[in-house]
Coordinates of C-alpha atoms in Angstrom, one line a residue:
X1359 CA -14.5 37.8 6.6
X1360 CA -11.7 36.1 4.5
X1361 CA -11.5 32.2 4.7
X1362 CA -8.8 31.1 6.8
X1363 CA -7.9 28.1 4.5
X1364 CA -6.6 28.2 0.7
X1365 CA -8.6 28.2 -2.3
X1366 CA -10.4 25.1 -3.5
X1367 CA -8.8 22.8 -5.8
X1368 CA -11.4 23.7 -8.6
X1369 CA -9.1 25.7 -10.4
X1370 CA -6.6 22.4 -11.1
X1371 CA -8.2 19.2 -10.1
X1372 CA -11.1 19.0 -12.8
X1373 CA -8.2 20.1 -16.0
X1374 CA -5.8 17.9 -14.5
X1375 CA -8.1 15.0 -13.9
X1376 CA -10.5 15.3 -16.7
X1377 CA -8.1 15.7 -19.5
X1378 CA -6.4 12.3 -17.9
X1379 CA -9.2 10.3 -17.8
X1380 CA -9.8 11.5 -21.7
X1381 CA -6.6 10.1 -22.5
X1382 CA -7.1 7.2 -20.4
X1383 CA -10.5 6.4 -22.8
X1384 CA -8.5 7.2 -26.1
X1385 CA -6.1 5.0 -25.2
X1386 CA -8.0 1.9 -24.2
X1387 CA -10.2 3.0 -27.6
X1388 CA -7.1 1.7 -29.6
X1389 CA -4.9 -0.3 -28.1
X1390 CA -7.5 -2.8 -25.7
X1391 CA -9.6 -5.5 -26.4
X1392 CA -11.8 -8.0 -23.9
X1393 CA -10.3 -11.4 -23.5
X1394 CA -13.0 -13.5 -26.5
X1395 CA -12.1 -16.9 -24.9
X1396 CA -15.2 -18.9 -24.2
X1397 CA -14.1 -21.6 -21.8
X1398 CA -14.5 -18.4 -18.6
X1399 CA -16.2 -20.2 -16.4
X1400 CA -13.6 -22.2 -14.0
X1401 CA -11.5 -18.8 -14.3
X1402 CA -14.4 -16.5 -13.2
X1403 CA -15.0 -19.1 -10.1
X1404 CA -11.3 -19.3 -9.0
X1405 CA -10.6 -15.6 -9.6
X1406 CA -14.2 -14.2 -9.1
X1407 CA -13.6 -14.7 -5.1
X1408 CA -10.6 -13.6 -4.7
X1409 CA -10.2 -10.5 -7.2
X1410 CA -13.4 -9.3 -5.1
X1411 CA -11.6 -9.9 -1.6
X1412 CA -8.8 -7.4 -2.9
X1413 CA -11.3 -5.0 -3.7
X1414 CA -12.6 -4.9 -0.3
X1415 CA -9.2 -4.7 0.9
X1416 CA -8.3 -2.2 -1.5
X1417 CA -11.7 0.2 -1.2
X1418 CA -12.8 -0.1 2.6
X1419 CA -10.1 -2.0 4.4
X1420 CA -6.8 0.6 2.9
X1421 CA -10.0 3.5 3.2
X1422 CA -10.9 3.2 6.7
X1423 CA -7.2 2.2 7.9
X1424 CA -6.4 5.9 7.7
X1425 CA -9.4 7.6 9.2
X1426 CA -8.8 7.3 12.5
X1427 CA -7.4 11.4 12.6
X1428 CA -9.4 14.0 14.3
X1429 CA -10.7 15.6 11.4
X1430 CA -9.3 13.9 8.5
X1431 CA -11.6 11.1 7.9
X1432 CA -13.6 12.5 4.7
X1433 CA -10.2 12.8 2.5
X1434 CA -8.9 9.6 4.0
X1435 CA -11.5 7.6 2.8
X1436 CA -12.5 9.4 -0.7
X1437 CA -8.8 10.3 -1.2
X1438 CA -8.8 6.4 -1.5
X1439 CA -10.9 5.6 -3.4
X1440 CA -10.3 8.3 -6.0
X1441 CA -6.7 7.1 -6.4
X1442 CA -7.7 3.1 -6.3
X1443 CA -10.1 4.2 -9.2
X1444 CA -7.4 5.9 -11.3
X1445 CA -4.4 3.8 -10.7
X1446 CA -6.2 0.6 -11.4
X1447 CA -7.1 2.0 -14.7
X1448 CA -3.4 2.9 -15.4
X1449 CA -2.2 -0.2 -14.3
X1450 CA -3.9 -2.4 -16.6
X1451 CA -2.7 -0.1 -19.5
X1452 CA 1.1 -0.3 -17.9
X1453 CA 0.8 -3.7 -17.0
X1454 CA -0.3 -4.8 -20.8
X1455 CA 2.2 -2.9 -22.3
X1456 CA 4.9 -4.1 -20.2
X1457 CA 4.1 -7.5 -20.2
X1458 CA 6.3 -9.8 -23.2
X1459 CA 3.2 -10.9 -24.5
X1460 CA 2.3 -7.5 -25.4
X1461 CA 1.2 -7.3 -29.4
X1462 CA -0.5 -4.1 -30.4
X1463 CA -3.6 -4.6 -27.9
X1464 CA -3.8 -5.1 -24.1
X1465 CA -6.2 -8.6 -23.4
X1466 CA -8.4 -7.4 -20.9
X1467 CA -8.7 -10.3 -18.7
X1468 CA -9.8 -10.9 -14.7
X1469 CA -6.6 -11.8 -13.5
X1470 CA -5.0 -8.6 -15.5
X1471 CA -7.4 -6.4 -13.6
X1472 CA -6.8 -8.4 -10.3
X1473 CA -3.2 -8.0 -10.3
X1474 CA -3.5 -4.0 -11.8
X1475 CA -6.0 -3.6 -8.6
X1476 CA -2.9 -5.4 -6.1
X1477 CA -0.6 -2.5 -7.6
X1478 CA -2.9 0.0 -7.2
X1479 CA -2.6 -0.6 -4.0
X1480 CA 0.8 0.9 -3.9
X1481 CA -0.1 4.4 -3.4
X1482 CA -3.0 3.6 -1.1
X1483 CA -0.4 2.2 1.2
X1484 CA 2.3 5.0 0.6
X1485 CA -0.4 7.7 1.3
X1486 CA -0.7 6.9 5.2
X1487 CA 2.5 9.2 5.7
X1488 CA 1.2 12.2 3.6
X1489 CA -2.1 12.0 4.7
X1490 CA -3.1 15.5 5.5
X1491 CA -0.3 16.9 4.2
X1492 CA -1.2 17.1 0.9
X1493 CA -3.8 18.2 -1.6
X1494 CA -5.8 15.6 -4.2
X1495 CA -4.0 16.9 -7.2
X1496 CA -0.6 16.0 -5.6
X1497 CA -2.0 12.8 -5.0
X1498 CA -3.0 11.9 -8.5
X1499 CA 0.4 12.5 -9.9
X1500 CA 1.9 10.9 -7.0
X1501 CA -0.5 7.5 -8.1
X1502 CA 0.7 7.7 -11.5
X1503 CA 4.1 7.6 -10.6
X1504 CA 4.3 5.6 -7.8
X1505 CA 2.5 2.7 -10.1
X1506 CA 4.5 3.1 -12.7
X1507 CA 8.0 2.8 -11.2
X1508 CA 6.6 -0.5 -8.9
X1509 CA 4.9 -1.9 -12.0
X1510 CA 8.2 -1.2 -14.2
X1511 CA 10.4 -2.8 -11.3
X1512 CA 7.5 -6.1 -11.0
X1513 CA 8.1 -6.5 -14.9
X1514 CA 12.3 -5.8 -14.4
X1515 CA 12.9 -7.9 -11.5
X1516 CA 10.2 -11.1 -13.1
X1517 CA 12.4 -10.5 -16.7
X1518 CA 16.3 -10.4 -15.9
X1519 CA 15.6 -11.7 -12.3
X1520 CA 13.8 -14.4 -13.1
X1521 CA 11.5 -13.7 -9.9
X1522 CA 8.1 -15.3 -10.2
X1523 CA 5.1 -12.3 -9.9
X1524 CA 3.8 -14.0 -6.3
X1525 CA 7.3 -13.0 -4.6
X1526 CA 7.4 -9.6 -6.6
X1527 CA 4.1 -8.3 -5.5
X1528 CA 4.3 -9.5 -2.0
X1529 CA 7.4 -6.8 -2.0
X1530 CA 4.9 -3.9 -2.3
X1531 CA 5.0 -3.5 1.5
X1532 CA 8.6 -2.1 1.6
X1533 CA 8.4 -0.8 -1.4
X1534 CA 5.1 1.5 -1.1
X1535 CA 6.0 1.7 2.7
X1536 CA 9.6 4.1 1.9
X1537 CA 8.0 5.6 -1.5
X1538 CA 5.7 7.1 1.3
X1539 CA 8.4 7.8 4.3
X1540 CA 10.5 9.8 1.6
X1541 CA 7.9 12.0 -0.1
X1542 CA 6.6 12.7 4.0
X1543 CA 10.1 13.3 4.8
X1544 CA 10.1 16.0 1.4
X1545 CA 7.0 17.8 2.1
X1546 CA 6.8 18.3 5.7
X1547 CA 10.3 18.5 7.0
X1548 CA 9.8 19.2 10.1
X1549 CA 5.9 19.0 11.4
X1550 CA 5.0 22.5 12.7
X1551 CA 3.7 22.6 16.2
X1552 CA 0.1 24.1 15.2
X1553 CA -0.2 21.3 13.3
X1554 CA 0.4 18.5 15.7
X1555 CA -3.1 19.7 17.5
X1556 CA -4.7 18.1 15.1
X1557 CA -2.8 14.9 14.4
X1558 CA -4.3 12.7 17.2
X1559 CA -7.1 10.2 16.6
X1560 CA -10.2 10.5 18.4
X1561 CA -12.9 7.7 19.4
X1562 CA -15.5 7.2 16.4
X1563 CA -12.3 8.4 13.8
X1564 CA -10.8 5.6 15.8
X1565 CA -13.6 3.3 15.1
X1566 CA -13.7 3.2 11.6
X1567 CA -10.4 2.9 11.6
X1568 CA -10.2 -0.2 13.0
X1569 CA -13.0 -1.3 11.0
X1570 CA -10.5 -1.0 8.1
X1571 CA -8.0 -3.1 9.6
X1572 CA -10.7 -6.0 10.4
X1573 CA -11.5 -5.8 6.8
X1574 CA -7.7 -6.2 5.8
X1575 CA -7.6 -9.3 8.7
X1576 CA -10.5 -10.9 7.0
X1577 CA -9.1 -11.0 3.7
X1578 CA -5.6 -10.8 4.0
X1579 CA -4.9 -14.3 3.4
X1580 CA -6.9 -13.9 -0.4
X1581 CA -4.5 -11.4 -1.5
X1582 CA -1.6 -13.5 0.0
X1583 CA -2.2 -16.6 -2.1
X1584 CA -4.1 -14.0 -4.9
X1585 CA -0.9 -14.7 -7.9
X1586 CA -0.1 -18.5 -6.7
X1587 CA -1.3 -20.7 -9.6
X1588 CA -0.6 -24.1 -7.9
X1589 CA -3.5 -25.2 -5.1
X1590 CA -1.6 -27.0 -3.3
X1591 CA 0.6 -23.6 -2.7
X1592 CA -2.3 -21.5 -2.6
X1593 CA -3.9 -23.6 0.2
X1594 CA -0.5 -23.6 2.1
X1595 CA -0.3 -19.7 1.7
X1596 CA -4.3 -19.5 3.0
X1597 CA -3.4 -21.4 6.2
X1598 CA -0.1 -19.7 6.6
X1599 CA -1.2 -16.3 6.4
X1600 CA -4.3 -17.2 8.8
X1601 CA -2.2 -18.6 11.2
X1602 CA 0.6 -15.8 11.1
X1603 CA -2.2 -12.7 11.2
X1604 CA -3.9 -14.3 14.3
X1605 CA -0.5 -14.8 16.1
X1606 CA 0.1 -11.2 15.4
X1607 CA -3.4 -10.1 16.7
X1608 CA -2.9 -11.3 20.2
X1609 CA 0.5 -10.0 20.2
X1610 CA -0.1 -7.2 19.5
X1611 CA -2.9 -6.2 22.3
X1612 CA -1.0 -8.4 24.6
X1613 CA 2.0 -6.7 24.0
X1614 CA 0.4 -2.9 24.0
X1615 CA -0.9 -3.4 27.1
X1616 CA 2.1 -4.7 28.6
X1617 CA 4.3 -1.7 27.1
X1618 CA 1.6 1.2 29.1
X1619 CA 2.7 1.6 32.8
X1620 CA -1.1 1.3 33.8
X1621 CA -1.8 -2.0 31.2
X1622 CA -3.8 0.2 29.0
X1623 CA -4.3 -0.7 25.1
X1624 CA -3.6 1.8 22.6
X1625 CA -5.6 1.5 19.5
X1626 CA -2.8 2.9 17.2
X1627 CA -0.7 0.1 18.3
X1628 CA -3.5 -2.2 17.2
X1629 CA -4.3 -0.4 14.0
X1630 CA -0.4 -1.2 13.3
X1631 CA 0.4 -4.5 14.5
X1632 CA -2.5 -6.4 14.0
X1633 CA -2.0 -6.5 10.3
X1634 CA 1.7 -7.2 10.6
X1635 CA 1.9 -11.1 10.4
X1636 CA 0.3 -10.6 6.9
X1637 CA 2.6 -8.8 5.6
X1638 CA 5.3 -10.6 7.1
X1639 CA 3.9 -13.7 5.9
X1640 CA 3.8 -12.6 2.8
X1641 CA 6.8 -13.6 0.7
X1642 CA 7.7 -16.8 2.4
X1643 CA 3.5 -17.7 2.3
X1644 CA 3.5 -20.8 0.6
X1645 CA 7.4 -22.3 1.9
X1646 CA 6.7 -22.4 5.0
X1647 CA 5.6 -26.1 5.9
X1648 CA 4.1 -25.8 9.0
X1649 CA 1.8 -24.1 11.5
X1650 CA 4.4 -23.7 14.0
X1651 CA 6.4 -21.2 11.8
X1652 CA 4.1 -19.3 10.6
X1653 CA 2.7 -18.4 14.5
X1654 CA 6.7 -17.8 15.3
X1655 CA 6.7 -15.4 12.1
X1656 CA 3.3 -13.8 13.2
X1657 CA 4.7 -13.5 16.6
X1658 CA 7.7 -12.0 15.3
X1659 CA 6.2 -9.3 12.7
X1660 CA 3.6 -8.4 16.1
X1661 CA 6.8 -7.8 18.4
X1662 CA 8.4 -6.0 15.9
X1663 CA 5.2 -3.6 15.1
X1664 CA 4.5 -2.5 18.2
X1665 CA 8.3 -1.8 19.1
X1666 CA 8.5 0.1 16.1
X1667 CA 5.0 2.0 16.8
X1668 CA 6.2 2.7 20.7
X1669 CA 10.4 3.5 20.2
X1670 CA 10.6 4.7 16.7
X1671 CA 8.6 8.1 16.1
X1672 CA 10.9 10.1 18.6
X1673 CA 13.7 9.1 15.7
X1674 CA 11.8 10.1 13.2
X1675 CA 10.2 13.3 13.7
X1676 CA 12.4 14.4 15.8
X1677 CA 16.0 13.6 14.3
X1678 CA 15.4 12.8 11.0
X1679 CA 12.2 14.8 10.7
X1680 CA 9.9 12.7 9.3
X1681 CA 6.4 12.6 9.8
X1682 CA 4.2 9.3 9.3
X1683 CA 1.1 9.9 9.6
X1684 CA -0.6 6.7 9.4
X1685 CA 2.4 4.4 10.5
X1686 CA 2.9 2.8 7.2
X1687 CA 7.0 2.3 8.4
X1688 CA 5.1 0.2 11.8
X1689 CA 2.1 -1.5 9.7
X1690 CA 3.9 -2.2 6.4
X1691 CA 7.6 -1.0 6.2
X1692 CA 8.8 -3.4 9.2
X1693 CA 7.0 -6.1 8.8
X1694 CA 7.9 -6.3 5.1
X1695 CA 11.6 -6.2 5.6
X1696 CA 10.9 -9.0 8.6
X1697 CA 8.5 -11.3 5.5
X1698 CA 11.4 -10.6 3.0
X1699 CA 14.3 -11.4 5.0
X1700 CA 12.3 -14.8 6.1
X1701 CA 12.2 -15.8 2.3
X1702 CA 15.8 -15.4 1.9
X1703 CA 16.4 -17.6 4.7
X1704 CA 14.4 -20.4 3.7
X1705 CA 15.6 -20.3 0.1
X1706 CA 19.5 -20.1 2.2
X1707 CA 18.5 -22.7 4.4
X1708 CA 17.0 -24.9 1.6
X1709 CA 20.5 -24.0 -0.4
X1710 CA 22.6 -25.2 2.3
X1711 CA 20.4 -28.4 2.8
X1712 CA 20.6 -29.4 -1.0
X1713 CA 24.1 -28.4 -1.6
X1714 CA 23.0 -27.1 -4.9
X1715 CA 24.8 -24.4 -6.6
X1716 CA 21.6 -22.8 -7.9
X1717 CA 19.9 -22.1 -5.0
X1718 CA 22.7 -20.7 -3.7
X1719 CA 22.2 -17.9 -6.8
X1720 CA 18.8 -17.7 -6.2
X1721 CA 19.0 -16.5 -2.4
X1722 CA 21.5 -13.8 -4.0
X1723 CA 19.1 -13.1 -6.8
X1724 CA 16.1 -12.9 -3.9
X1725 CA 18.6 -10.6 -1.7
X1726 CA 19.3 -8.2 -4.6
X1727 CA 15.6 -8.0 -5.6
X1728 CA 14.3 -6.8 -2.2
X1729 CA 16.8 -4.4 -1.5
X1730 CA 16.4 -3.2 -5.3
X1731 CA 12.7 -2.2 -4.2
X1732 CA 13.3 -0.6 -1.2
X1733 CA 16.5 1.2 -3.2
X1734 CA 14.2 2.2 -5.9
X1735 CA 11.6 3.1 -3.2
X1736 CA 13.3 5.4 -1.9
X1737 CA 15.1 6.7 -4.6
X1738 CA 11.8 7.2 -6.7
X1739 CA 9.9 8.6 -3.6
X1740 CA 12.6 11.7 -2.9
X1741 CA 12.3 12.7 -6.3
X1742 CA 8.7 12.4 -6.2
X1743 CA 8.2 14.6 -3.0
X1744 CA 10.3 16.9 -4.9
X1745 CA 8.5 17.1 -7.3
X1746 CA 4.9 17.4 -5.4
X1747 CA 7.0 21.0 -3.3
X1748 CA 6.9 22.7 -7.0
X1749 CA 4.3 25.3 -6.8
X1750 CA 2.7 24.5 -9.8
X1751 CA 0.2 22.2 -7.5
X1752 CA -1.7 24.9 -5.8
X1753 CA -4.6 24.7 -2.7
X1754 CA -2.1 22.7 -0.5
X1755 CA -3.2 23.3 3.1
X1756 CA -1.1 25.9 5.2
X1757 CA 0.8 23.6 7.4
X1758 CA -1.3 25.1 10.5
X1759 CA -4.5 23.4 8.6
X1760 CA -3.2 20.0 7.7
X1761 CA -5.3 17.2 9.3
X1762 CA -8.3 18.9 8.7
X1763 CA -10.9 18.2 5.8
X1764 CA -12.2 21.9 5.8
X1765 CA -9.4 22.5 3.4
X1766 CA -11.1 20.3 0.7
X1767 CA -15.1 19.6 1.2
X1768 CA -17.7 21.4 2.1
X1769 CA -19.4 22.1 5.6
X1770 CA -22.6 24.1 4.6
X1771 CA -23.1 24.2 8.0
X1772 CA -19.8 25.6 8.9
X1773 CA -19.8 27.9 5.9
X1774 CA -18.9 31.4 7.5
X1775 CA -15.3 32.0 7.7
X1776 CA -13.9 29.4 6.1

């Protein structure tokens, strides 16, 4: 009996990966070096904590955030981590030889790695609408481009901008959120119906799902206040983001229960919204003097979530035929246009209240840099999915098998037929 899905990926992964990770060592061979400074040890205590709370964001909070499909949690949480490990490598390269700094080797220091792991987290975000959709190979090119173009825009919008890197990486949200939406909207344009069977979330999925997004609540407010040098910002930026995420918790089951006709919660909702005043909090963290504000802005981003997660879909699959799998436009997109638009109003407000002429150009300067990331977001994530449709990346999943982890690991138990 034939199998019913497509060959493995052992006849491209392993060159394609292999020979990357080859170059990868050749190149940190000559052009890296470890930081040799001896005075480490109030840099290891201040960035020990945090660089390890965005890890566990980054490995089982992003991991588990997109497991909640049927039978899709295998690749959703290896998938992950396979792409964390890679792009994090690549970042640290592409962040050292961007930076100005830069002379003939890359200084491997903690806070180098910690902000290569933060851009990693790019394509960990943006692969929540393709989830299922695509094979591992596609994914790895998709990494190396998708952390290339954000790192390339960081180092573009921090050099002629002048924006400082706290405000540029807080725009990953929008920025990874349409990468994603785009290359969805190129690769499965429109979901068939066999494959909708299998794009529903079922209990224990469901479960470690949500496991994932208590992990990103935890430890949200670390990678908030992760780039602020200042402790005095940093601390405002901790109690910000705490304050905004709970807000945005409460809303959000409040608010899902109120939106089913028999007050019932749905757990996709929460899986969205729940996260939403982090990311909304994010750009404006640390401006934001009080406690009030933040709530508002956590109230705001939860509102906005599950209005997005309950109205929007029927727009997208069905008129402009998009599929999101994970609802990265609900969890991240939204919420990081609401965050972004907040920090322009502040920096307008603050403008108008000091009649100075320069922060009048900086709210244009913050308006033109976070609708250059979602411009080059989506511009960089069309021509991405177009490239992932060549047929050069073979073993993607018949579109009546996408959801389904059959197509890529191995059920011994399960073996005949497939």
């Amino acid at each position: 009996m034939g199998s019913k899905y497509p060959r493995s990926v052992r006849g491209c992964l392993p060159l394609w990966a292999l020979t990357l990770e080859a170059a990868l060592i050749l190149v940190f061979f000559f052009f890296t070096k470890y930081d040799s400074s001896k005075d480490q040890k109030e840099l290891m205590g201040t960035y020990g904590a945090i660089f390890q709370d965005v890890t566990v964001m980054a490995v089982l909070g992003l991991g588990f955030l997109t497991s909640s499909l049927w039978k899709q949690g295998w690749s959703s949480v290896a998938f992950n981590l396979f792409m964390l490990a890679l792009g994090v490598q690549w970042a640290v390269l592409l962040n050292g030889f961007l930076d100005q700094s830069f002379s003939e080797v890359v200084i491997i220091t903690l806070p180098r790695i910690q902000k290569a792991t933060m851009s990693a987290m790019s394509p960990l975000i943006s692969v929540g609408a393709v989830l299922g959709k695509t094979n591992l190979v596609q994914l790895v090119l998709m990494t190396l481009i998708e952390v290339t173009v954000f790192d390339t825009m960081r180092m573009f919008s921090k050099k002629f901008l002048h924006m400082p890197d706290d405000i540029n990486m807080m725009y990953i949200h929008v920025f990874a959120a349409y990468f994603g939406l785009i290359v969805a909207w190129c690769l499965s344009r429109p979901l068939p119906k066999e494959a909708k069977k299998k794009d529903q979330i079922a209990t224990s999925p469901s479960l470690f799902a949500m496991l994932g997004t208590l992990f990103l609540w935890m430890f949200w407010p670390s990678f908030n206040s992760a780039l602020l040098t200042s402790p005095h910002e940093r601390k405002i930026a901790v109690f910000n983001t705490y304050y905004a995420i709970a807000v945005s918790a409460v809303t959000a089951i409040s608010v899902s229960a109120l939106a089913h006709p028999q007050g019932k919660i749905n757990m996709a909702h929460i899986h969205n919204a729940v996260l939403a005043g982090g990311v909304a909090i994010g750009a404006p963290n640390h401006q934001i003097s009080s406690p009030w504000s933040a709530m508002v802005l956590g109230l705001m981003a939860g509102l906005i979530s599950i209005g997005g997660a309950k109205c929007l879909p029927v727009c997208f699959n069905r008129v402009l035929g998009i599929h999101d799998t994970c609802g990265v436009h609900y969890t991240f997109g939204l919420p990081g246009l609401l965050g972004g638009i907040t920090n322009i109003a502040l920096k307008a407000h603050q403008a108008n209240w000091n009649r100075d002429p320069m922060n009048s150009f900086e709210v244009l300067i913050d308006a033109g840099a976070l609708s250059l990331f979602v411009a080059v977001g989506l511009a960089s994530g069309l021509l991405t999915g177009l490239l992932l449709k060549l047929k050069i990346w073979r073993a993607v999943p018949p579109v009546g098998k996408y959801f389904h982890d059959q197509a890529f690991w191995e059920f011994p138990h399960l073996a005949v037929g497939f």
